[in-house]
Tab-separated table of C-alpha atoms in Angstrom:
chain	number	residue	atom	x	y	z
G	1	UNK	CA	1.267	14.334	7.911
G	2	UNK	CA	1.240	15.482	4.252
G	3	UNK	CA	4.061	17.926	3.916
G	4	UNK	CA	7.886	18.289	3.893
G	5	UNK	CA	10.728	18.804	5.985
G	6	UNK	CA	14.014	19.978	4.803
G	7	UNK	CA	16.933	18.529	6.824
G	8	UNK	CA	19.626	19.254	7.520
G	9	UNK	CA	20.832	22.757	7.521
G	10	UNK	CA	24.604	22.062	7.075
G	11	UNK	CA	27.299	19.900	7.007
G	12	UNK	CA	29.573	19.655	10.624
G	13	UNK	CA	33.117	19.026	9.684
G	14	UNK	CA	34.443	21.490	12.301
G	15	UNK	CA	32.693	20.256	15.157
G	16	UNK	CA	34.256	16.539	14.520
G	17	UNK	CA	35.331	16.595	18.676
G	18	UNK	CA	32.501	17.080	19.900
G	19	UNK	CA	29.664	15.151	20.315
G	20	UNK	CA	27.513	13.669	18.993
G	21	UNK	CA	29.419	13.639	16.202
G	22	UNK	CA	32.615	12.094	17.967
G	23	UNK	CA	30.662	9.253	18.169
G	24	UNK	CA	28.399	9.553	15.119
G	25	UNK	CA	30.400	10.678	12.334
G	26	UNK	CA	28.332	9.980	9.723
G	27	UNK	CA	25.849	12.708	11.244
G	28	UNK	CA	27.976	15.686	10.331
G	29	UNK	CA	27.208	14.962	6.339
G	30	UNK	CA	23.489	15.429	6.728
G	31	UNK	CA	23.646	19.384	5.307
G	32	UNK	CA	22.072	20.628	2.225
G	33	UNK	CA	25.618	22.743	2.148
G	34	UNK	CA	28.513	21.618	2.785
G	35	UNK	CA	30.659	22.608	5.835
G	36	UNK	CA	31.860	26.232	3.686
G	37	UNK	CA	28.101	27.112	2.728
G	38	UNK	CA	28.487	25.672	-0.652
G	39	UNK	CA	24.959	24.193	-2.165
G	40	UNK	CA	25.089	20.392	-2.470
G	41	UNK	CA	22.772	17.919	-4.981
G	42	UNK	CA	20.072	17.706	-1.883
G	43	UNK	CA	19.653	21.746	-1.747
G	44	UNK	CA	19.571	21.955	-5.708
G	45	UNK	CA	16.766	19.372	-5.878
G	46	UNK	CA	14.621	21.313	-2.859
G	47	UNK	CA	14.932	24.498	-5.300
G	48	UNK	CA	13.758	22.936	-8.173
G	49	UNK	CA	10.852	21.129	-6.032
G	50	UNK	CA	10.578	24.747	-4.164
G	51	UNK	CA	10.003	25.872	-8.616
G	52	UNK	CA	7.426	23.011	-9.281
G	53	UNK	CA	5.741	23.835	-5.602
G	54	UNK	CA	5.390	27.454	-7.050
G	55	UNK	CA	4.621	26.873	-9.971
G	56	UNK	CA	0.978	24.532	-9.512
G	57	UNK	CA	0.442	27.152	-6.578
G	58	UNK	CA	0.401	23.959	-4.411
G	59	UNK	CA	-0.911	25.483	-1.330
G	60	UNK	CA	-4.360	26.128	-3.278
G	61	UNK	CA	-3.757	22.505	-3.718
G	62	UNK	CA	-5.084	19.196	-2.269
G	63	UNK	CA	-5.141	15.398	-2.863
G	64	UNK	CA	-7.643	14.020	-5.284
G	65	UNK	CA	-10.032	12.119	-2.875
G	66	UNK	CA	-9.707	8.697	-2.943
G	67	UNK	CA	-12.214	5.599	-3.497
G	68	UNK	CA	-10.013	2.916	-1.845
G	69	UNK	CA	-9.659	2.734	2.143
G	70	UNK	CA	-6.868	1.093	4.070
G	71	UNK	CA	-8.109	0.249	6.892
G	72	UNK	CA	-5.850	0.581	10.364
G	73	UNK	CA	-6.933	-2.236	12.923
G	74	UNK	CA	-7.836	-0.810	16.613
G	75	UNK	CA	-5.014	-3.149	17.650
G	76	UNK	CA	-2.384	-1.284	16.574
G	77	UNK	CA	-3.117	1.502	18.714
G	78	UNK	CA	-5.249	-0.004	21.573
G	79	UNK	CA	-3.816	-2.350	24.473
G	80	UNK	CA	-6.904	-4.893	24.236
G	81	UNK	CA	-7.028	-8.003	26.487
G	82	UNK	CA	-5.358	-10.838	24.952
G	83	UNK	CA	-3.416	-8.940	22.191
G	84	UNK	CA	0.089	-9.184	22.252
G	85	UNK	CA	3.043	-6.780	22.067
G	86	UNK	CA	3.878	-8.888	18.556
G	87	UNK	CA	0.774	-8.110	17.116
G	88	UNK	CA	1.378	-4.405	16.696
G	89	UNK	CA	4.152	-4.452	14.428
G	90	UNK	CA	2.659	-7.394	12.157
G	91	UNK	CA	-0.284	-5.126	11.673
G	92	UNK	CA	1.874	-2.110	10.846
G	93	UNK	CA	4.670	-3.506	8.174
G	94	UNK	CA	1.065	-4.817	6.467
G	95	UNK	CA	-0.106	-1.736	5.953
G	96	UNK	CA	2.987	-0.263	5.399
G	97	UNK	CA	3.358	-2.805	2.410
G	98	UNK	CA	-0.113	-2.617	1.509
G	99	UNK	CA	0.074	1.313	0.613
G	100	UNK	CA	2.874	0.421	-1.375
G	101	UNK	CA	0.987	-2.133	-3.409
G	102	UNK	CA	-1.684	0.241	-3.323
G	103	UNK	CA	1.232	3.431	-4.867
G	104	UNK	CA	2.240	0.772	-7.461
G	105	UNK	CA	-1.440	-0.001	-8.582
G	106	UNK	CA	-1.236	3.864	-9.144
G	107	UNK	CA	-4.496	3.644	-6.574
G	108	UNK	CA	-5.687	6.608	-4.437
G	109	UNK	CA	-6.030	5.118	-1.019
G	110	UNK	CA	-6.851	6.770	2.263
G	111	UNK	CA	-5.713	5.501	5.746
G	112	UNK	CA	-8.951	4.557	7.706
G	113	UNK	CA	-9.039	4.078	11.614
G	114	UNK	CA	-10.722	1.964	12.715
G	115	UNK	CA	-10.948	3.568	15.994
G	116	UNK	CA	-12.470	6.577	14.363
G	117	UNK	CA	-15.071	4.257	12.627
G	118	UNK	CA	-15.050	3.585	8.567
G	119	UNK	CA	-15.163	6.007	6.346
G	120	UNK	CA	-18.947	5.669	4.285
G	121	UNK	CA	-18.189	6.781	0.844
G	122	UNK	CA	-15.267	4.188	0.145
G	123	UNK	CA	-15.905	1.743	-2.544
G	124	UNK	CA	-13.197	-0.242	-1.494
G	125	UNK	CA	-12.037	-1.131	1.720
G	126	UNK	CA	-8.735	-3.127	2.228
G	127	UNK	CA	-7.510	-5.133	4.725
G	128	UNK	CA	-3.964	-6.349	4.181
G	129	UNK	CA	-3.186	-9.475	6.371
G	130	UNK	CA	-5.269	-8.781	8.881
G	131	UNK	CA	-6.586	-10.808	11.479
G	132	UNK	CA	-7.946	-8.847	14.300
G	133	UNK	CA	-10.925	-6.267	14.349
G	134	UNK	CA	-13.743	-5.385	16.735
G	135	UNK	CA	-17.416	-7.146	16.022
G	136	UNK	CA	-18.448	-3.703	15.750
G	137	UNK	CA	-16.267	-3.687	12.610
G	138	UNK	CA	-17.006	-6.796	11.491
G	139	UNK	CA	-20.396	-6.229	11.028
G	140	UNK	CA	-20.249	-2.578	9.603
G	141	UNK	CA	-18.000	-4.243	6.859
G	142	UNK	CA	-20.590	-6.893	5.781
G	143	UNK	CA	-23.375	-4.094	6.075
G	144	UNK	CA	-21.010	-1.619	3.581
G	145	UNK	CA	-20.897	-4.689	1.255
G	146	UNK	CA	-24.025	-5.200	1.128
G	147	UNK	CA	-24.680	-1.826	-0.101
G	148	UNK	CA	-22.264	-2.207	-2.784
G	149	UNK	CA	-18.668	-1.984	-1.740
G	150	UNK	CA	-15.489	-4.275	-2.133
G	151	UNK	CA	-14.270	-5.381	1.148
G	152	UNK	CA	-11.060	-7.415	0.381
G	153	UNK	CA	-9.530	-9.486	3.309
G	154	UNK	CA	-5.922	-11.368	2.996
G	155	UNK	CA	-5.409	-13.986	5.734
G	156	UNK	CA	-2.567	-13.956	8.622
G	157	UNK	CA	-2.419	-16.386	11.540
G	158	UNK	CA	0.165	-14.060	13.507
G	159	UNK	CA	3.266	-14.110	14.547
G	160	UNK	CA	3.349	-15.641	18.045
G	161	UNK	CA	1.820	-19.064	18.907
G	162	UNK	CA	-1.355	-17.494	21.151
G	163	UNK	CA	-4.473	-17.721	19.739
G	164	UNK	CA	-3.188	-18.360	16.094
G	165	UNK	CA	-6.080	-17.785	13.027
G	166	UNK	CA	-8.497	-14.778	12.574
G	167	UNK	CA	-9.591	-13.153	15.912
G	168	UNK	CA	-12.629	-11.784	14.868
G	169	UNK	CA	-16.275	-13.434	14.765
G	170	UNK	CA	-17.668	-15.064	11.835
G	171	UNK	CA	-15.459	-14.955	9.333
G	172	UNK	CA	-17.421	-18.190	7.480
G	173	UNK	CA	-20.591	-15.498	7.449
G	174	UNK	CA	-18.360	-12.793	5.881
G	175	UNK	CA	-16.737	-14.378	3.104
G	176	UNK	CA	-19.342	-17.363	2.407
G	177	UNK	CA	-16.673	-20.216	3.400
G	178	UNK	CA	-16.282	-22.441	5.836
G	179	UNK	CA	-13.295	-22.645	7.967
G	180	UNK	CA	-11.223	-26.342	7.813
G	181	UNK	CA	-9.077	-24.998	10.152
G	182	UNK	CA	-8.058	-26.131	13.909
G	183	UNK	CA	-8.245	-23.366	15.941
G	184	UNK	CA	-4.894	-22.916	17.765
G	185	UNK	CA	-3.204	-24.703	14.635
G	186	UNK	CA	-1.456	-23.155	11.401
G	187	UNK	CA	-1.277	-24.853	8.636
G	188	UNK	CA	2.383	-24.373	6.768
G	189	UNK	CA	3.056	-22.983	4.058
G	190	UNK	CA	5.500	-25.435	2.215
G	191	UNK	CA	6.111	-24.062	-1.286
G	192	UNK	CA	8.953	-21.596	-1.328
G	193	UNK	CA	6.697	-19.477	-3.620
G	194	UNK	CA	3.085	-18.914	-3.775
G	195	UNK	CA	1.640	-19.689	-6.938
G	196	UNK	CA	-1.744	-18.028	-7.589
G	197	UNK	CA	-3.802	-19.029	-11.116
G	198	UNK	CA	-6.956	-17.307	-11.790
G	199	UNK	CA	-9.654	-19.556	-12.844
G	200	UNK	CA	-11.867	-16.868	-14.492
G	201	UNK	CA	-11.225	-13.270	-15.504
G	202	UNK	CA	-10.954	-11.545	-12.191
G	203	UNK	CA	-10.764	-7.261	-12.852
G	204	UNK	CA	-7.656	-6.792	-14.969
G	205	UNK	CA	-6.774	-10.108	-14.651
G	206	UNK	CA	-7.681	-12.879	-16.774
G	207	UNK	CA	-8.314	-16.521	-16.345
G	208	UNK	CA	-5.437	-18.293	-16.580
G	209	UNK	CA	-3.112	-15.973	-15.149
G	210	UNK	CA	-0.656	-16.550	-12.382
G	211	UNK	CA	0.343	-14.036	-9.996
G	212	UNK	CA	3.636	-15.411	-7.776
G	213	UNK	CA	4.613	-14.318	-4.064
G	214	UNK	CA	7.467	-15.244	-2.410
G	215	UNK	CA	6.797	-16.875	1.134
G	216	UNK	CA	8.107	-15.577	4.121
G	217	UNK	CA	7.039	-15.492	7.728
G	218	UNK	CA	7.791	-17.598	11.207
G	219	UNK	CA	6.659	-20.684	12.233
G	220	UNK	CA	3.456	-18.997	13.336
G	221	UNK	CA	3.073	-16.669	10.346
G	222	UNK	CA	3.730	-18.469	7.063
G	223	UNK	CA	0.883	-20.015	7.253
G	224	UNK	CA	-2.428	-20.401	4.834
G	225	UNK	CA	-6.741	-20.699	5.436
G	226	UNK	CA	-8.594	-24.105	4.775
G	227	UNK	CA	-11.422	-23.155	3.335
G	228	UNK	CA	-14.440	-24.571	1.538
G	229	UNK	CA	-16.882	-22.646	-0.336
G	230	UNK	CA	-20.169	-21.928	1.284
G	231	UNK	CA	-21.452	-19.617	-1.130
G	232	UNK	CA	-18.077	-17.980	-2.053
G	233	UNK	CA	-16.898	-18.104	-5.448
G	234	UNK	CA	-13.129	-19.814	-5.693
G	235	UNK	CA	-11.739	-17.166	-8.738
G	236	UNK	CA	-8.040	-18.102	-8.231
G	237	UNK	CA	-6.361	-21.259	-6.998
G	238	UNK	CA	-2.936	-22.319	-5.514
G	239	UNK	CA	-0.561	-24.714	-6.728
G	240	UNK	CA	-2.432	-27.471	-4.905
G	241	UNK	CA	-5.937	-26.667	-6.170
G	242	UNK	CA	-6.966	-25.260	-2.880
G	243	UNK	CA	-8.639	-22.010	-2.872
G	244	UNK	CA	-5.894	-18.983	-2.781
G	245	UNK	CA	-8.316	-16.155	-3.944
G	246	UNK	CA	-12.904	-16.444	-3.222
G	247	UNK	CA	-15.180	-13.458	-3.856
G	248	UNK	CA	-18.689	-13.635	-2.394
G	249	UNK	CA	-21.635	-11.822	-4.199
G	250	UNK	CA	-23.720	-10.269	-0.968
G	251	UNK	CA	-26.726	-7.767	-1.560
G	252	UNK	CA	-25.447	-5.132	-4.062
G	253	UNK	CA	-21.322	-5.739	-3.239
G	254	UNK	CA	-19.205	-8.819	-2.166
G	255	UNK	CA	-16.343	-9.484	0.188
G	256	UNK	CA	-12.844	-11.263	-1.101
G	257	UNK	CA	-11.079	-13.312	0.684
G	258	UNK	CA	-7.007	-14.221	0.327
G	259	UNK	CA	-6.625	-17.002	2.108
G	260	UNK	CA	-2.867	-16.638	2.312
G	261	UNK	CA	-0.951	-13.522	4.278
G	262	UNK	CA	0.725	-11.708	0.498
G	263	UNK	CA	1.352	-8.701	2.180
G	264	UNK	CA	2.533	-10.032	5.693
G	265	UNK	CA	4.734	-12.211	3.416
G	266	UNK	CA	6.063	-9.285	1.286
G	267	UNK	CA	6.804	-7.485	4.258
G	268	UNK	CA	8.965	-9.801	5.497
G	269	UNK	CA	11.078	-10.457	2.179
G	270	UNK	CA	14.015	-7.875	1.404
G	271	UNK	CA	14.018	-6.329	-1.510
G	272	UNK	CA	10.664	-7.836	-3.075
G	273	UNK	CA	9.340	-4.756	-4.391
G	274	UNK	CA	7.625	-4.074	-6.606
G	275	UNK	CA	6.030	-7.426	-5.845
G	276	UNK	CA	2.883	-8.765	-7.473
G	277	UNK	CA	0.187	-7.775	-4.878
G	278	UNK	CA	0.018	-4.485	-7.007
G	279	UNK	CA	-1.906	-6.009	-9.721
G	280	UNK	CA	-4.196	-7.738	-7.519
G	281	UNK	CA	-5.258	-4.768	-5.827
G	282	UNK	CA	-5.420	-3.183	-9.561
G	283	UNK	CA	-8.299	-5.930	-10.409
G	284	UNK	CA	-9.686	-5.287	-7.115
G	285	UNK	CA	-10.179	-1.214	-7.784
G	286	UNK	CA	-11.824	-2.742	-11.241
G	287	UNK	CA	-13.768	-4.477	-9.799
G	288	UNK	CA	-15.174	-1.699	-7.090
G	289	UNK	CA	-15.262	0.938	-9.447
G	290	UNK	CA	-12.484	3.042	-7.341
G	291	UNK	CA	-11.014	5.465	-9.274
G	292	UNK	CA	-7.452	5.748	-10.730
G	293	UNK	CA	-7.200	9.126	-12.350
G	294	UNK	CA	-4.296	8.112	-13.913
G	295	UNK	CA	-2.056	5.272	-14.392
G	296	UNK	CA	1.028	4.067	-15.921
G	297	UNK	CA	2.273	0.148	-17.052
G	298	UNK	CA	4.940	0.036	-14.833
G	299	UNK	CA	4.887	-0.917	-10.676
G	300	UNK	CA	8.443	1.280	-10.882
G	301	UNK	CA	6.639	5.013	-11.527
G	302	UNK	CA	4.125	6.047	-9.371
G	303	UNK	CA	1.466	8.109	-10.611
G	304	UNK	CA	-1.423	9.987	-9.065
G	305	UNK	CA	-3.405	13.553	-9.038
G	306	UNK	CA	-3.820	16.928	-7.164
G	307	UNK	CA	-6.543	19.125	-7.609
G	308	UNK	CA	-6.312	22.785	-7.352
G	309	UNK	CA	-9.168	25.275	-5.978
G	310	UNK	CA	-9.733	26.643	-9.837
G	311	UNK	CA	-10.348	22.956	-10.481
G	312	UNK	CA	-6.852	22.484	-12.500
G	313	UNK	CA	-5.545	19.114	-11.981
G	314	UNK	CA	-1.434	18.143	-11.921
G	315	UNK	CA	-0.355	14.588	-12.599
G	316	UNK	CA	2.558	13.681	-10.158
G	317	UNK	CA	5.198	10.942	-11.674
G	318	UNK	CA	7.833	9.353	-9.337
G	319	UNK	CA	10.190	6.982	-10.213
G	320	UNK	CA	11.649	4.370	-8.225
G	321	UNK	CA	13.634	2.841	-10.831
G	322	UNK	CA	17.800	3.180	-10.985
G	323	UNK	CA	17.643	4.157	-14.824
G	324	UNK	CA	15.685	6.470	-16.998
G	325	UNK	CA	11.914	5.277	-17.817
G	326	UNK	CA	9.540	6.443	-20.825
G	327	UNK	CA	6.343	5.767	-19.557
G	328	UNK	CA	2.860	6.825	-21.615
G	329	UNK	CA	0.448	7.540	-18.614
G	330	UNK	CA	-3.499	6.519	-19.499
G	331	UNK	CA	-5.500	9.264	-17.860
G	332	UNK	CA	-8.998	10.939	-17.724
G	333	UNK	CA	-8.341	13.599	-19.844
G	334	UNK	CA	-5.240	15.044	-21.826
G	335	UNK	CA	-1.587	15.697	-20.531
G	336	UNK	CA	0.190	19.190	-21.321
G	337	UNK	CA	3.446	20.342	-20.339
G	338	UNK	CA	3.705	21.953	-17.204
G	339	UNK	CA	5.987	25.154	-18.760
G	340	UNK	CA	4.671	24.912	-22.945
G	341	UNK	CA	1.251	23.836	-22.230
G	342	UNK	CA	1.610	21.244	-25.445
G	343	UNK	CA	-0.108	18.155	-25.256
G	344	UNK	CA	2.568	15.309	-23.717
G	345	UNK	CA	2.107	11.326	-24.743
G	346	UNK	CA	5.131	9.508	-23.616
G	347	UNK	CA	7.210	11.088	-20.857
G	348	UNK	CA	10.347	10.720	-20.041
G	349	UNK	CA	11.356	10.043	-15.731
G	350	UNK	CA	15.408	10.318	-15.083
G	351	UNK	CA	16.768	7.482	-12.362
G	352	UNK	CA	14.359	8.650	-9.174
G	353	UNK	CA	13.085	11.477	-10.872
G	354	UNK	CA	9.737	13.347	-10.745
G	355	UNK	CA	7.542	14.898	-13.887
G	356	UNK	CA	4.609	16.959	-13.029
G	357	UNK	CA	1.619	17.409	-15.983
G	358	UNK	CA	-1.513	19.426	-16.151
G	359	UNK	CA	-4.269	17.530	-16.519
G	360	UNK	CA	-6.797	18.765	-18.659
């Protein structure tokens, strides 16, 4: 789905006898009017979007396609033997936090089934705490490396104590490592915070850095990957010195491997975003030349592009952030005004406010 609903038609005072709002009061203050007609804050922002809507001509519009994929596991969808009724909702809150890492990175990212088969033009694919996919997956992810994508894996064990670890084949071949782990066993995460140092520049991030996570997760899922490198490159470490972060150089692309669960973790952490996995994924899109059209320095604005059929682009800002924000967006070309049509540097976003721009 990639339009709107408005809800609700009205408020229900009157009907406060009858169900269901005898026993669900709080449904009969839903309305976009009140219970006399009367517009409320929720109708006047639908006309103004109804204004913007109007004025870009938005259904001439369409997203700017995307370079990144986020790839949905088979799992989630199909009953295979010897997945678990656990498994499904692991594998969704990971994507679900991994597009939000991915909307904070301002990075264009397409959901990918992998029931439907990958998508062949992506020059990244991401996999966020993931630890089951078919061999027929497997493989077509080391061949699209090979021909010069970024195929970036983070680590999860699971949440239930059957068949703990990664559940598909080959992972050492993959990711040049090679697994230290027990199979049936996780390994605990003790820190109370993941601490991840880059030991070389790594995309927008430079040696030296630390990115930090909270942990989070049951006794089955906070849990890391033993590794060695077996032709992998260690690029960031934990607090330990064991490898948190390897990239491996195959053919004309390589595969990256987090060998702890930072989205599965994030997921299960209230109110951790925006978290750091954002600027992780922001070195990654370096790295795999996907595109960001446009961006802006803060994880608390979201930024990205529609094209129309004339080939006129709009630049969509959305705020997450309680207070007003002046952000200066870095784009592929200049920013007007959507009513003046005069060139715009810094922009102003009210408290969970939206500015649209023309991109020229």
């Amino acid at each position: 789905a990639t339009g709107w609903i408005a809800w609700n038609n009205t408020d229900y005072d009157d009907l406060w006898d009858r169900s269901p709002y005898d026993h669900h009061p709080f449904e009969m203050h839903f309305g976009i009017t009140d219970h006399a007609g009367r517009p409320k804050e929720p109708l006047r922002e639908l006309a103004a979007f109804a204004r913007v809507l109007e004025r870009v001509d938005f259904a001439r519009c369409r997203r700017t396609d995307a370079d990144a994929a986020l790839v949905v596991p088979a799992f989630l969808e199909r009953g295979y033997p010897y997945s678990r009724p656990a498994d499904r909702p692991l594998i969704f809150t990971s994507l679900h936090q991994g597009y939000v890492a991915a909307r904070a990175a301002d990075l264009p990212v397409a959901l990918a089934r992998e029931a439907d088969g990958l998508p062949a033009d992506a020059a990244l694919y991401l996999l966020p705490s993931t630890r089951q996919l078919t061999t027929r997956t497997r493989r077509e992810l080391e061949r699209r490396a090979r021909e010069g994508a970024t195929v970036y894996l983070s680590f999860c064990s699971g949440e239930h104590p059957t068949t703990r670890g990664p559940w598909f084949h080959d992972l050492d071949g993959l990711f040049g490592v090679e697994l230290q782990l027990s199979y049936g066993v996780a390994e605990p995460i003790e820190d109370d915070v993941l601490e991840m140092t880059f030991t070389e520049d790594f995309g927008s991030l430079a040696a030296g850095e630390t990115l930090r996570f909270p942990v989070a997760g049951n006794e089955d899922s906070r849990a890391y990957l033993p590794v060695v490198p077996a032709g992998a490159r260690v690029v960031a470490t934990d607090a330990h010195g064991r490898p948190a972060l390897l990239t491996y150089e195959t053919g004309r692309g390589r595969t990256v491997l987090a060998t702890y669960p930072l989205e599965h973790m994030a997921a299960r952490t209230s109110r951790v975003n925006p978290e750091e996995t954002h600027r992780l994924y922001a070195a990654l899109a370096r790295i795999a030349g996907a595109a960001r059209p446009v961006t802006v320095d803060t994880p608390y604005v979201a930024a990205d592009t529609l094209v129309r059929e004339d080939g006129k682009r709009f630049v969509w800002l959305v705020s997450q952030a309680d207070e007003e924000l002046t952000v200066r967006p870095d784009a592929d070309g200049e920013l007007r005004d959507l009513e003046s049509g005069e060139p715009v540097r810094d922009v102003v976003v009210a408290p969970y406010g939206v500015r649209v721009l023309e991109l020229g």
